[in-house]
Coordinates of C-alpha atoms and ligand atoms in Angstrom, one line a residue:
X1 CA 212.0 -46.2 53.4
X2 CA 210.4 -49.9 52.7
X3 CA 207.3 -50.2 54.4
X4 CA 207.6 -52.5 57.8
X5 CA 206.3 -55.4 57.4
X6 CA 206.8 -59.2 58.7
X7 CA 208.2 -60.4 54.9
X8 CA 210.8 -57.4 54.4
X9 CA 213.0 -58.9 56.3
X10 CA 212.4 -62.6 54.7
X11 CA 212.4 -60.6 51.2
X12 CA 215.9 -58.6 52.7
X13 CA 217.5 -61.7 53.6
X14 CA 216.7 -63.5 50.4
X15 CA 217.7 -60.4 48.0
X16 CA 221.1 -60.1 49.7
X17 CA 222.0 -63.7 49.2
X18 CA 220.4 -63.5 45.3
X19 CA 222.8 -60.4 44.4
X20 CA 226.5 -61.3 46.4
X21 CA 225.4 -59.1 49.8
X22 CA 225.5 -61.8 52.1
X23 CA 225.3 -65.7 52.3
X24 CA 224.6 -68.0 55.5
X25 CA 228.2 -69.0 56.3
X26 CA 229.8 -72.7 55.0
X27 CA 226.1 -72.9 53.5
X28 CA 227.2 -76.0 51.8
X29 CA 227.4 -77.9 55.1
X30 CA 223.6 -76.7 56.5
X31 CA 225.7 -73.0 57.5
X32 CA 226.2 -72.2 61.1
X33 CA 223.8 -70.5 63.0
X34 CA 224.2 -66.4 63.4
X35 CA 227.4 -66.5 61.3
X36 CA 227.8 -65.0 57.6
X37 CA 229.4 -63.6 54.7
X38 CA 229.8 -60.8 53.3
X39 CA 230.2 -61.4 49.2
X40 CA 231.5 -59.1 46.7
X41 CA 229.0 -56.3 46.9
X42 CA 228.5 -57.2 50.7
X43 CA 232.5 -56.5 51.3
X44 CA 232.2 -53.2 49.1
X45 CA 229.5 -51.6 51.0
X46 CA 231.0 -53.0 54.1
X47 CA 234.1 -50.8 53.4
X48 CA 232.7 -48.1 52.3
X49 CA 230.5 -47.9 55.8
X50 CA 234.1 -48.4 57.6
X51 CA 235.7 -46.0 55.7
X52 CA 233.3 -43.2 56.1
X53 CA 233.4 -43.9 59.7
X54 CA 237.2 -44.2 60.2
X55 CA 237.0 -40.3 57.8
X56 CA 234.6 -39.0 60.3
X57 CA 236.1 -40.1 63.3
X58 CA 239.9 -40.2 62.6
X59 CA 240.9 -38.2 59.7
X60 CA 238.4 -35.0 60.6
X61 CA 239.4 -35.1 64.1
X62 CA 242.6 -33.9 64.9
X63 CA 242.5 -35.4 68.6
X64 CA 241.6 -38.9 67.7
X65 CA 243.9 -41.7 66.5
X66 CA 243.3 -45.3 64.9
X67 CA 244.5 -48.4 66.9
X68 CA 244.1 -51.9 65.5
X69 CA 244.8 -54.5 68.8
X70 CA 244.5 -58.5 68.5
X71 CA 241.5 -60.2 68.9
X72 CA 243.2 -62.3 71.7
X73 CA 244.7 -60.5 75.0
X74 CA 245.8 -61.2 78.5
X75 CA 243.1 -63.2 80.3
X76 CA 242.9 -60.8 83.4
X77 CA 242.2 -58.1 80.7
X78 CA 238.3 -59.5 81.1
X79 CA 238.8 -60.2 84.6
X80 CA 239.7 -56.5 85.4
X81 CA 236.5 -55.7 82.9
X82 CA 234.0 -57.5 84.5
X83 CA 233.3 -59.5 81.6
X84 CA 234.3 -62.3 83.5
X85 CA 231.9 -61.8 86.5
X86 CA 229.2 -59.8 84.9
X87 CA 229.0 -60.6 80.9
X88 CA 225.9 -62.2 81.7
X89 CA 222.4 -62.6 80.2
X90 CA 219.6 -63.5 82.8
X91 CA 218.1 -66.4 80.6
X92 CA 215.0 -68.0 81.2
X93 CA 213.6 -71.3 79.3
X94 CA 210.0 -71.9 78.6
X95 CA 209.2 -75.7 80.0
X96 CA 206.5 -76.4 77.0
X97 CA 208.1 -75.2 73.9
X98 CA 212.0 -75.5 75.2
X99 CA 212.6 -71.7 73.9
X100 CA 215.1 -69.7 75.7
X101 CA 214.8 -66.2 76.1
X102 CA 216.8 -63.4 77.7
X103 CA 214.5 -62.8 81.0
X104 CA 215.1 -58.8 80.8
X105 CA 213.9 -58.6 76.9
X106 CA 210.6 -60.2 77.8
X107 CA 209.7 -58.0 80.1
X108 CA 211.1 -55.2 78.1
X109 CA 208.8 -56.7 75.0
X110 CA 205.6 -56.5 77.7
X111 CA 207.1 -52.8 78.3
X112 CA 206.7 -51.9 74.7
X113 CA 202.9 -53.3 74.8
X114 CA 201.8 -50.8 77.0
X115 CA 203.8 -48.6 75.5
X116 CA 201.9 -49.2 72.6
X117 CA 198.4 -48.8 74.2
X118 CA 199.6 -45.1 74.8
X119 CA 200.4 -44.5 71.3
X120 CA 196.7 -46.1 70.4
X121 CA 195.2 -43.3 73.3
X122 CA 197.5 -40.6 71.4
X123 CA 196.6 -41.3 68.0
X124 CA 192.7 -41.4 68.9
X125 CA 192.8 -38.3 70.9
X126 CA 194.7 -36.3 68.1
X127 CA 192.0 -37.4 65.4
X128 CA 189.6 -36.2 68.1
X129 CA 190.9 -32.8 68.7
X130 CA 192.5 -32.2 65.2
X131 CA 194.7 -29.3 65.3
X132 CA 194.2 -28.0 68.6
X133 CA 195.9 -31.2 69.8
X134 CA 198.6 -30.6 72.5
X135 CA 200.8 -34.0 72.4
X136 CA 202.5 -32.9 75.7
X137 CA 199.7 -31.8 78.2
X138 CA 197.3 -34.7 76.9
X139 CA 200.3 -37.1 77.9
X140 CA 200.7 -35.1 81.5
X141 CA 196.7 -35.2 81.9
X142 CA 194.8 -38.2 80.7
X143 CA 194.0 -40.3 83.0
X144 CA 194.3 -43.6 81.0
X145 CA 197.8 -42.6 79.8
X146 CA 199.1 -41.6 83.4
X147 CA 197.5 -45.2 84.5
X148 CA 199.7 -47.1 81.8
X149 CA 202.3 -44.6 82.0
X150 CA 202.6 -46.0 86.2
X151 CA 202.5 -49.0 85.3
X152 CA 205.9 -49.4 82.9
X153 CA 207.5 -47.1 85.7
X154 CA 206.5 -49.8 88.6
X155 CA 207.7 -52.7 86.0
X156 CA 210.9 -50.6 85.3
X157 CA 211.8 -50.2 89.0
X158 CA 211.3 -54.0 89.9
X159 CA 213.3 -54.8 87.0
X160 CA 216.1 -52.4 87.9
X161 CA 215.9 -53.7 91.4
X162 CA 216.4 -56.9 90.7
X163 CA 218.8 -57.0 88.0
X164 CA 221.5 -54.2 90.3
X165 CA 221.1 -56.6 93.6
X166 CA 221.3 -59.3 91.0
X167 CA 218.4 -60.7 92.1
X168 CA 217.3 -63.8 89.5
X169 CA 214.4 -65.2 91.5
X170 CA 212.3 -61.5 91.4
X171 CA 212.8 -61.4 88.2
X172 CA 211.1 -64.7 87.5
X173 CA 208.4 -63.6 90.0
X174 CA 208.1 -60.4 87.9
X175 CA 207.8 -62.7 84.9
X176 CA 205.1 -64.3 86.3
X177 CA 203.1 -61.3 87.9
X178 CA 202.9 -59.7 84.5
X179 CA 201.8 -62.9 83.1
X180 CA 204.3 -62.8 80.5
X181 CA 203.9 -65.7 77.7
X182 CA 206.1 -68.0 75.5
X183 CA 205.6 -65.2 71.9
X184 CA 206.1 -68.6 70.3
X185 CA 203.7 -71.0 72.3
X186 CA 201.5 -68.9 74.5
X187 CA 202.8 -70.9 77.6
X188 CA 203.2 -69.3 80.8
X189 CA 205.6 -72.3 82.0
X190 CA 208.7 -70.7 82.8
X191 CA 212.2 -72.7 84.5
X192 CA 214.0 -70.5 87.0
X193 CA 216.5 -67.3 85.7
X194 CA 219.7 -68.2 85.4
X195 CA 222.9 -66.4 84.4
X196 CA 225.0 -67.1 81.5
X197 CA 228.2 -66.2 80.3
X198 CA 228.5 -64.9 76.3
X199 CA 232.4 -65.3 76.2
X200 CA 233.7 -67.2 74.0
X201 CA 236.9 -69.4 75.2
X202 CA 239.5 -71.4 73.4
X203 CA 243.1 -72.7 74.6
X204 CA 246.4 -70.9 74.4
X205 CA 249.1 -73.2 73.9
X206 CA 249.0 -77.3 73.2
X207 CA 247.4 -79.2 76.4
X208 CA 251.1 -80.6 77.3
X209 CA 252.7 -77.7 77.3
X210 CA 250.0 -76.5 80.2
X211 CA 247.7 -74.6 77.8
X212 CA 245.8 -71.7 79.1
X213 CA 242.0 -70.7 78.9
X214 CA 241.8 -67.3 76.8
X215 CA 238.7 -65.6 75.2
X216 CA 237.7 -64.3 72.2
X217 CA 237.5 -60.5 72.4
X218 CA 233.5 -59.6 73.3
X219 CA 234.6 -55.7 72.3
X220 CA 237.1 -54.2 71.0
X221 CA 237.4 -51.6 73.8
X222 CA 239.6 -53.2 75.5
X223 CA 242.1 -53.3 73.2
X224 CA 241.8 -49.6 73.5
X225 CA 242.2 -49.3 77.2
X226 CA 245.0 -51.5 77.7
X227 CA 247.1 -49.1 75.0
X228 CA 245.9 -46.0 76.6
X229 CA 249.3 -45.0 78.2
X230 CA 251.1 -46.2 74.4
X231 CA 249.2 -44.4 72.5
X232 CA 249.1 -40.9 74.8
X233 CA 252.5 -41.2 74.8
X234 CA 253.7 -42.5 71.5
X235 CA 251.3 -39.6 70.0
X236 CA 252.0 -37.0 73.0
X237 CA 248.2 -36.7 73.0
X238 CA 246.1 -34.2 75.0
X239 CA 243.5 -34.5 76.9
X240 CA 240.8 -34.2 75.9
X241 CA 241.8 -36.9 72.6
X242 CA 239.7 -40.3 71.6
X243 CA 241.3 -43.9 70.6
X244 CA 239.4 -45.4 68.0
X245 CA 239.3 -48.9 66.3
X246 CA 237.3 -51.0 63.9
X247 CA 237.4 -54.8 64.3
X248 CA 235.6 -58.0 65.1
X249 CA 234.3 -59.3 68.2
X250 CA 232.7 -62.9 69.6
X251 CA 229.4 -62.9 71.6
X252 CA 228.2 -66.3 72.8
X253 CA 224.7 -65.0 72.2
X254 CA 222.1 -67.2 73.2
X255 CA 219.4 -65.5 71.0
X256 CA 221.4 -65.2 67.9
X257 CA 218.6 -64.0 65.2
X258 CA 217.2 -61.6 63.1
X259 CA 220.0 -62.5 60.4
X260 CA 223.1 -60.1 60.9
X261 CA 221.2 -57.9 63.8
X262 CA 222.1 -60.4 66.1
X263 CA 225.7 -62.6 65.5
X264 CA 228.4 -65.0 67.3
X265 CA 230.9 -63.1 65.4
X266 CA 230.2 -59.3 64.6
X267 CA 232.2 -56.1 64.0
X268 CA 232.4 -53.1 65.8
X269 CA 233.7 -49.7 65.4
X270 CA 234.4 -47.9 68.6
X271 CA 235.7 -44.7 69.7
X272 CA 237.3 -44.2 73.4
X273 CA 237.4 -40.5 74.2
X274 CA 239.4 -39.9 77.2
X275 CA 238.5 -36.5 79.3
X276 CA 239.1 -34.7 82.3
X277 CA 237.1 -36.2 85.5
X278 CA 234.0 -33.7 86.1
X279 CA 233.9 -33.1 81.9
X280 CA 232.1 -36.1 81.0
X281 CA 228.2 -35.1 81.1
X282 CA 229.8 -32.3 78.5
X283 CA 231.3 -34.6 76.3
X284 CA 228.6 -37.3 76.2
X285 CA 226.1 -34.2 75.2
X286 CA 228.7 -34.0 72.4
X287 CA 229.3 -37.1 71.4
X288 CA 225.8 -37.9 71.0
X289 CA 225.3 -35.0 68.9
X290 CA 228.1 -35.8 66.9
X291 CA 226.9 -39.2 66.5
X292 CA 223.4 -38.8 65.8
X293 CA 224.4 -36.0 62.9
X294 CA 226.4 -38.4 61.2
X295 CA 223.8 -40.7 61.1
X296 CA 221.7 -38.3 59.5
X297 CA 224.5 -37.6 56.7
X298 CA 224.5 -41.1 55.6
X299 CA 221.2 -40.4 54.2
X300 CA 219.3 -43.3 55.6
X301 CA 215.7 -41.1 56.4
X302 CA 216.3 -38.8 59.9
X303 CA 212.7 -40.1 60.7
X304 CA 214.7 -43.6 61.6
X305 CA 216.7 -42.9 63.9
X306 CA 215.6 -42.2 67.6
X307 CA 217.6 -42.0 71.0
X308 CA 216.7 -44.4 73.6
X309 CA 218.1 -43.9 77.3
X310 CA 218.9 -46.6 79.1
X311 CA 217.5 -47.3 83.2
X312 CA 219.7 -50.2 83.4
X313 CA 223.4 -48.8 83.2
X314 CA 226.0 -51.3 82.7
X315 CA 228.0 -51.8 85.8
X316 CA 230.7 -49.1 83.9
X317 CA 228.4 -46.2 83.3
X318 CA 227.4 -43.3 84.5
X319 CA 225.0 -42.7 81.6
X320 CA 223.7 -44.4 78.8
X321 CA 222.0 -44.2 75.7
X322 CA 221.5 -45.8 72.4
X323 CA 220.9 -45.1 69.0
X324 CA 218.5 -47.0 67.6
X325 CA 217.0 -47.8 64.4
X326 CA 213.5 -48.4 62.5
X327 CA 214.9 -52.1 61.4
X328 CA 211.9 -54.1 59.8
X329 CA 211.6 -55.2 63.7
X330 CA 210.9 -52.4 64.8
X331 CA 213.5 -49.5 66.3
X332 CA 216.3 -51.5 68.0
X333 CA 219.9 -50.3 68.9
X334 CA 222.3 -49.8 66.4
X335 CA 224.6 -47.5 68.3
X336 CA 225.7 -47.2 72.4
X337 CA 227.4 -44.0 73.8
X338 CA 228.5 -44.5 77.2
X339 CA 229.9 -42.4 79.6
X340 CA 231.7 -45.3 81.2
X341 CA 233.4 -43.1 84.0
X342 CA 236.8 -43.8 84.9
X343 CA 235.6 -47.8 85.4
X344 CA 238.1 -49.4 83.0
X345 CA 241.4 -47.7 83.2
X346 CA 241.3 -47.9 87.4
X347 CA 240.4 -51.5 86.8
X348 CA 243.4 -52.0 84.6
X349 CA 245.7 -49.8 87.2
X350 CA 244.6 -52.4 89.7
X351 CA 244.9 -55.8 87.8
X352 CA 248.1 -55.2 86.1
X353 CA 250.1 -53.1 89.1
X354 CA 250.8 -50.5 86.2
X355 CA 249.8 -46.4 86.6
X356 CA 247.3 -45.3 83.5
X357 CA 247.2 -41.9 84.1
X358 CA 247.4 -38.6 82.8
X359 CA 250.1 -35.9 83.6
X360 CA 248.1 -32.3 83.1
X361 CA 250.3 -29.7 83.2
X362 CA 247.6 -27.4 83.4
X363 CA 246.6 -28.7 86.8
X364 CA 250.2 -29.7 87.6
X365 CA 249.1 -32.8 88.7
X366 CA 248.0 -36.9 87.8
X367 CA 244.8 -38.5 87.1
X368 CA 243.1 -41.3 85.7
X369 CA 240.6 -39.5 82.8
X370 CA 236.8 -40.7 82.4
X371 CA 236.0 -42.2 79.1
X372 CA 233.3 -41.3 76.6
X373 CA 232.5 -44.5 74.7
X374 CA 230.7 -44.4 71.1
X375 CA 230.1 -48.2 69.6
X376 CA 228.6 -48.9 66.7
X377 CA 228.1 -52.4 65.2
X378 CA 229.3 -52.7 61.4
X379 CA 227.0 -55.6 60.9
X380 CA 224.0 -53.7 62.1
X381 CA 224.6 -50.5 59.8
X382 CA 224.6 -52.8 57.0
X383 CA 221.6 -54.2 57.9
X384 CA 220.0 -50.4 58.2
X385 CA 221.0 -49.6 54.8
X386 CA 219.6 -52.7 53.5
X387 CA 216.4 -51.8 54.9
X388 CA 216.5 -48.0 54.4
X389 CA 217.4 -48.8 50.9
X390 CA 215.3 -51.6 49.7
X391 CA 212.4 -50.9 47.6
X392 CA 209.8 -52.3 45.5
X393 CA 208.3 -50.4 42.8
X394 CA 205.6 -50.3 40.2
X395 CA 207.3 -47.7 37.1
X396 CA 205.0 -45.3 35.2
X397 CA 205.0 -47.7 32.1
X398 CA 203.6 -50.5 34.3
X399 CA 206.5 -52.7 35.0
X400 CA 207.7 -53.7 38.6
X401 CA 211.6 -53.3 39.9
X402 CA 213.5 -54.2 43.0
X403 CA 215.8 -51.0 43.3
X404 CA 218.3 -50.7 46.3
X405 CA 218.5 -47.2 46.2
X406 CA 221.8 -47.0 48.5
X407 CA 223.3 -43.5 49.1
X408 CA 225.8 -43.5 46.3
X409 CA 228.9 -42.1 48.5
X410 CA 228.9 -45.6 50.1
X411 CA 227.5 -47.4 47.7
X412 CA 228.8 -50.8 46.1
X413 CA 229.6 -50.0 42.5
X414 CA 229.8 -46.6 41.5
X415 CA 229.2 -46.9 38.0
X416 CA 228.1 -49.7 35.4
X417 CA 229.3 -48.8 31.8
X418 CA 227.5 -50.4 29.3
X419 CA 227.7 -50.5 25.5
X420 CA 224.2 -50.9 23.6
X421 CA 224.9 -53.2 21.8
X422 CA 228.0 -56.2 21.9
X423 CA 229.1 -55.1 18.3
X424 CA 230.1 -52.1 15.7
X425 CA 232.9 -51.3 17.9
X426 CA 231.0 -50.1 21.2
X427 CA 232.2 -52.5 23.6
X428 CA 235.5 -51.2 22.5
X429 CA 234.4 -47.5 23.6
X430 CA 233.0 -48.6 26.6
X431 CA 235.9 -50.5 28.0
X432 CA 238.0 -47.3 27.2
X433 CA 235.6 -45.6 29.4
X434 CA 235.6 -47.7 31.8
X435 CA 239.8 -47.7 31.6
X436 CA 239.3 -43.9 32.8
X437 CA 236.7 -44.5 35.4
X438 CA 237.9 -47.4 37.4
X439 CA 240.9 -45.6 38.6
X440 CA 238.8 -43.3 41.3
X441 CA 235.4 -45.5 41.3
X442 CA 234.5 -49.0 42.2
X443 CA 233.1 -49.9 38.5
X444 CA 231.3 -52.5 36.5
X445 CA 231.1 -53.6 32.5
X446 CA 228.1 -55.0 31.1
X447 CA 227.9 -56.1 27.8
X448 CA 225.2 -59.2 28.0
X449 CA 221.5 -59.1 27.4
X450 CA 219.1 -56.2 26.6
X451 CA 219.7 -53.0 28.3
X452 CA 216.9 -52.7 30.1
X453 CA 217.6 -56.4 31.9
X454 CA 221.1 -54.8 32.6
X455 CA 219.3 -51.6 34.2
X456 CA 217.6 -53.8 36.5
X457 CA 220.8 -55.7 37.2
X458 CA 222.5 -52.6 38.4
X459 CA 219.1 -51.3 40.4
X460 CA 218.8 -54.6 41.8
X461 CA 222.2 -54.3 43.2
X462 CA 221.9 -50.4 43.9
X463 CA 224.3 -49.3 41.2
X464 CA 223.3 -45.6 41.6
X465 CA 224.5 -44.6 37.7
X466 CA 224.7 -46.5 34.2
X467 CA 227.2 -45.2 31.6
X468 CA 225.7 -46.2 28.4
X469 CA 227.6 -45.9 25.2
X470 CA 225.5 -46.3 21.9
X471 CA 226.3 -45.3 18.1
X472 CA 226.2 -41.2 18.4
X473 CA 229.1 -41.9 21.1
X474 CA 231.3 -42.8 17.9
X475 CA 230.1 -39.9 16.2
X476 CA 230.0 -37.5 18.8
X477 CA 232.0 -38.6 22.0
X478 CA 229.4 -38.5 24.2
X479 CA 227.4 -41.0 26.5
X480 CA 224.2 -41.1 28.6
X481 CA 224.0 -41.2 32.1
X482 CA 221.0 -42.6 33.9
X483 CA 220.3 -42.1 37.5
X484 CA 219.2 -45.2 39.1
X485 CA 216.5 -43.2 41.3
X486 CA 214.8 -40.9 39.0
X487 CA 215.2 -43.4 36.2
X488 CA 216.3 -39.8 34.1
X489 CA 219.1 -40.1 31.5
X490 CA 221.2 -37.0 30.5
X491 CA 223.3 -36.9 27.2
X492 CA 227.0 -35.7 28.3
X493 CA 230.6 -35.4 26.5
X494 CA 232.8 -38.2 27.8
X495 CA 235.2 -35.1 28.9
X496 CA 232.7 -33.9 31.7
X497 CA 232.4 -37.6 32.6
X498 CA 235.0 -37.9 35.4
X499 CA 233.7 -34.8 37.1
X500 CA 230.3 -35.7 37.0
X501 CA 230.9 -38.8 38.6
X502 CA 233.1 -37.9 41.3
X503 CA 230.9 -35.3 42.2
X504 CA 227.8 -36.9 42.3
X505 CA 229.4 -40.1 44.0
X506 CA 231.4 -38.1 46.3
X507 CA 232.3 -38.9 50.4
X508 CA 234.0 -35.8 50.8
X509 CA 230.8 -33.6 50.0
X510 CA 229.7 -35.7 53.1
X511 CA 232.5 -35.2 55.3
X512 CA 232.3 -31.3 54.7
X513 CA 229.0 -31.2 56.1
X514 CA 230.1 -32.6 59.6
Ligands
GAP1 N1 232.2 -51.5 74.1 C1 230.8 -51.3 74.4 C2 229.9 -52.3 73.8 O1 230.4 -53.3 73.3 P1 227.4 -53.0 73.3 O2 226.2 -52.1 73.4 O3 227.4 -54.3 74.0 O4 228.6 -52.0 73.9 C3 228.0 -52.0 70.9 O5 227.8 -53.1 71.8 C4 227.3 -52.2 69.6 O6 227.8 -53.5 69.0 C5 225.8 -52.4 69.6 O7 225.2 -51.1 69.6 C6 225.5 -53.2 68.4 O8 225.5 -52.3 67.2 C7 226.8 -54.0 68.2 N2 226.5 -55.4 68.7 C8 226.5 -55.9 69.9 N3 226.2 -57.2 69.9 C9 226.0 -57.6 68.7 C10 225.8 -58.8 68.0 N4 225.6 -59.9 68.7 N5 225.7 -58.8 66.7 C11 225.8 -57.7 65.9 N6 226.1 -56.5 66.5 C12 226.2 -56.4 67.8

């Protein structure tokens, strides 16, 4: 993993626009703020991430089916939500340098300081003691770390108080008390909380015709909820069985930064699993499991990935946690399971007049089932394998490269066949080979410039093998293959190619592991 630093993500940022990952959106007019595209290795990598997901969750599961619902639905659907009511950020504005920031993140930021004052005391006392260090009882003992430890509990319970009762002046006074600053200008010169709503709107329907206010999906869950009953049915599925769905959703996000961590318009891939009332704890212990292993398979570094709980549960959960990330800022969410209790279908039930429930014939009777949520934003798992994969390296012969060394199961472009030279009938060999190849793998042909610049082209872009046919493939039909990690290159027979490839390249080794 790239070291974290301040410029990785600058030096991210500006390698995915230089090699077709990602561009600001309608750059040419200025772009528009947390909006962007994904360009043509950006959409490949993209749908390899979906596709491993929709494998994993869909196609190895034989209880959970895909659903694709529209963006726009029934306005009550985000009444009966609470999206309506409660899709709020408590935002606060800093009178000197007019930046807005969500009130709960500051004080979570301040959190993290202390936080960070323990890990100092832990790192000190474990150089102290050297290996008879015991991590655990020096963090139930010491009296500086119990001190600090108090403190984010106190902060913690104020802000809980006051964000459940809903409560926006205490959470200013908390502001104040903790002497929280503007991170940009320092000032402590804070306006009053206020709530804000991070739906988007639009009309239905032409103004004369009395056109109604709808939103723009802030999840795709919904979607899922309100076909509960269609799809149980349609699919005579059993509880216990999960709905799941990739698609885009629209946050009105106030902060909207940190490039594609943070965007207006974002996609999600979700998973409803739909249980028995009384099984949920069960199943969230499972899904998280399941979740966090998959993670892992992708091949990202298990040392980044960490499961934060949350004290704040949304006003559907019973339990909450996320998956979260070592992004160049830091470990931030990248994933939410919630156990999100029978909230959403009940609220349904009772806006729409209609029963979504559950005959179990076991039990010979009705019920509406609890729901085991897993969400993960597309966007965001981009932007983890962008990091994870990013590197900058000095070679044994001297030279620098820029390699993205992506996993090659989800990787852009497969394979890059390349003649040596652009003459003597190689390019002809070469395109043969690549006739073969490009029926199972995403490939590229490169026949301009020396090979070593087209090497670097491929690394740059995280090309994980370069097929490179020179004048012994003529005489002897075979090729090299170079491995864009290890930089080794192995002589093979252009029979063995196909196998190689697909085995080395391979989702389905992946999949067998879950
Ligand atoms: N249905 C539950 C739900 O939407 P969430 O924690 O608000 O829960 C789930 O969002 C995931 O969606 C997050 O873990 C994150 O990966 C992604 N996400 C949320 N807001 C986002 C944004 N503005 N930009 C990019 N991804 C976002």
């Amino acid at each position: 993993m790239a070291n974290q630093d301040d410029n990785l993500l600058k030096k991210i940022i500006a390698h995915a626009k230089e090699y077709g990952f990602i561009f600001p959106s309608s750059e040419i007019y200025d772009g528009l703020a947390a909006a962007y595209d994904y360009g043509q290795n950006g959409v490949e990598l993209k749908n390899n991430l979906k596709s491993f997901w929709w494998k994993a969750m869909v196609q190895m599961n034989e209880n959970i089916v895909g659903l694709d619902a529209s963006i726009f639905m029934h306005p009550t659907t985000w009444k009966a939500s609470g999206h309506v009511d409660a899709f709020n950020d408590p935002m606060v504005d800093n009178k000197d340098s007019k930046k807005r920031y969500r009130a709960d993140v500051l004080i979570e930021d301040h959190i993290a300081k202390i936080e960070g004052k323990i890990n100092k005391e832990v790192d000190k006392a474990a150089k102290r003691f050297g290996d008879s260090f015991d991590k655990e009882q020096y963090l139930a003992t010491n009296g500086r770390v119990l001190g600090y430890q108090s403190e984010i509990d106190s902060i913690n319970e104020r802000m809980k108080n006051a964000i459940e009762s809903d409560n926006l002046a205490d959470l200013k006074t908390l502001i104040e008390d903790l002497g929280i600053a503007d991170p940009v200008s320092g000032s402590k010169n804070w306006t009053d909380v206020r709530q804000f709503n991070l739906m988007f709107s639009t009309e239905l329907g032409s103004v004369a015709d009395g056109a109604s206010k709808i939103y723009l999906r802030p999840e795709t869950a919904q979607g899922i909820f309100v076909n509960f009953l269609n799809v149980q049915k349609t699919g005579r599925m059993k509880i216990p069985f999960g709905i799941a769905q990739i698609g885009k959703a629209f946050r009105n996000e106030i902060i909207a930064r940190q490039f594609i961590f943070r965007m207006r318009e974002f996609e999600q891939m979700e998973m409803q699993f739909f249980v028995k009332p009384g099984d949920e704890m069960q199943w969230y212990e499972h899904w998280k499991n399941t979740r966090i292993g998959w993670h892992k398979l992708l091949g990202l570094g298990e040392e980044n990935y960490r499961f934060h709980d949350h004290l704040n549960l949304a006003h559907y959960a019973n339990a909450a946690c996320d998956i979260e990330f070592n992004f160049p800022m830091g470990f931030k969410e990248l994933e939410g399971i919630h156990s999100r209790t029978d909230f959403d279908l009940k609220a349904h039930e009772e806006h729409s007049g209609k029963k979504l429930q559950f005959f179990d014939p076991q039990e010979n009777k009705s019920y509406v089932p609890y729901v085991i949520e897993t969400s993960i934003g597309l966007d965001r798992l981009f932007l983890a394998v962008l990091t994870a994969a990013f590197t900058e390296e000095t070679l044994t012969d001297g030279s620098e490269r820029t390699v993205m060394k992506i996993p090659a199961a989800i990787a852009p472009t497969k394979v890059a066949v390349l003649p040596l030279l652009k003459k003597d009938g190689l390019p002809e060999k070469a395109r043969e080979i690549l006739d073969e190849l490009k029926l199972d793998f995403n490939c590229t042909y490169d026949e301009k410039d020396a090979i070593g610049k087209r090497y670097r082209r491929q690394d740059a872009v995280g090309t994980p093998y370069c097929v490179t046919v020179d004048h012994q493939t003529l005489e002897d039909n075979t090729v090299t293959i170079r491995d864009r990690d290890n930089l080794q290159q192995e002589r093979i027979n252009i029979s063995e190619l196909h196998a190689r490839v697909s085995d080395l390249v391979s989702v389905t080794s992946l999949l067998k592991k879950i």
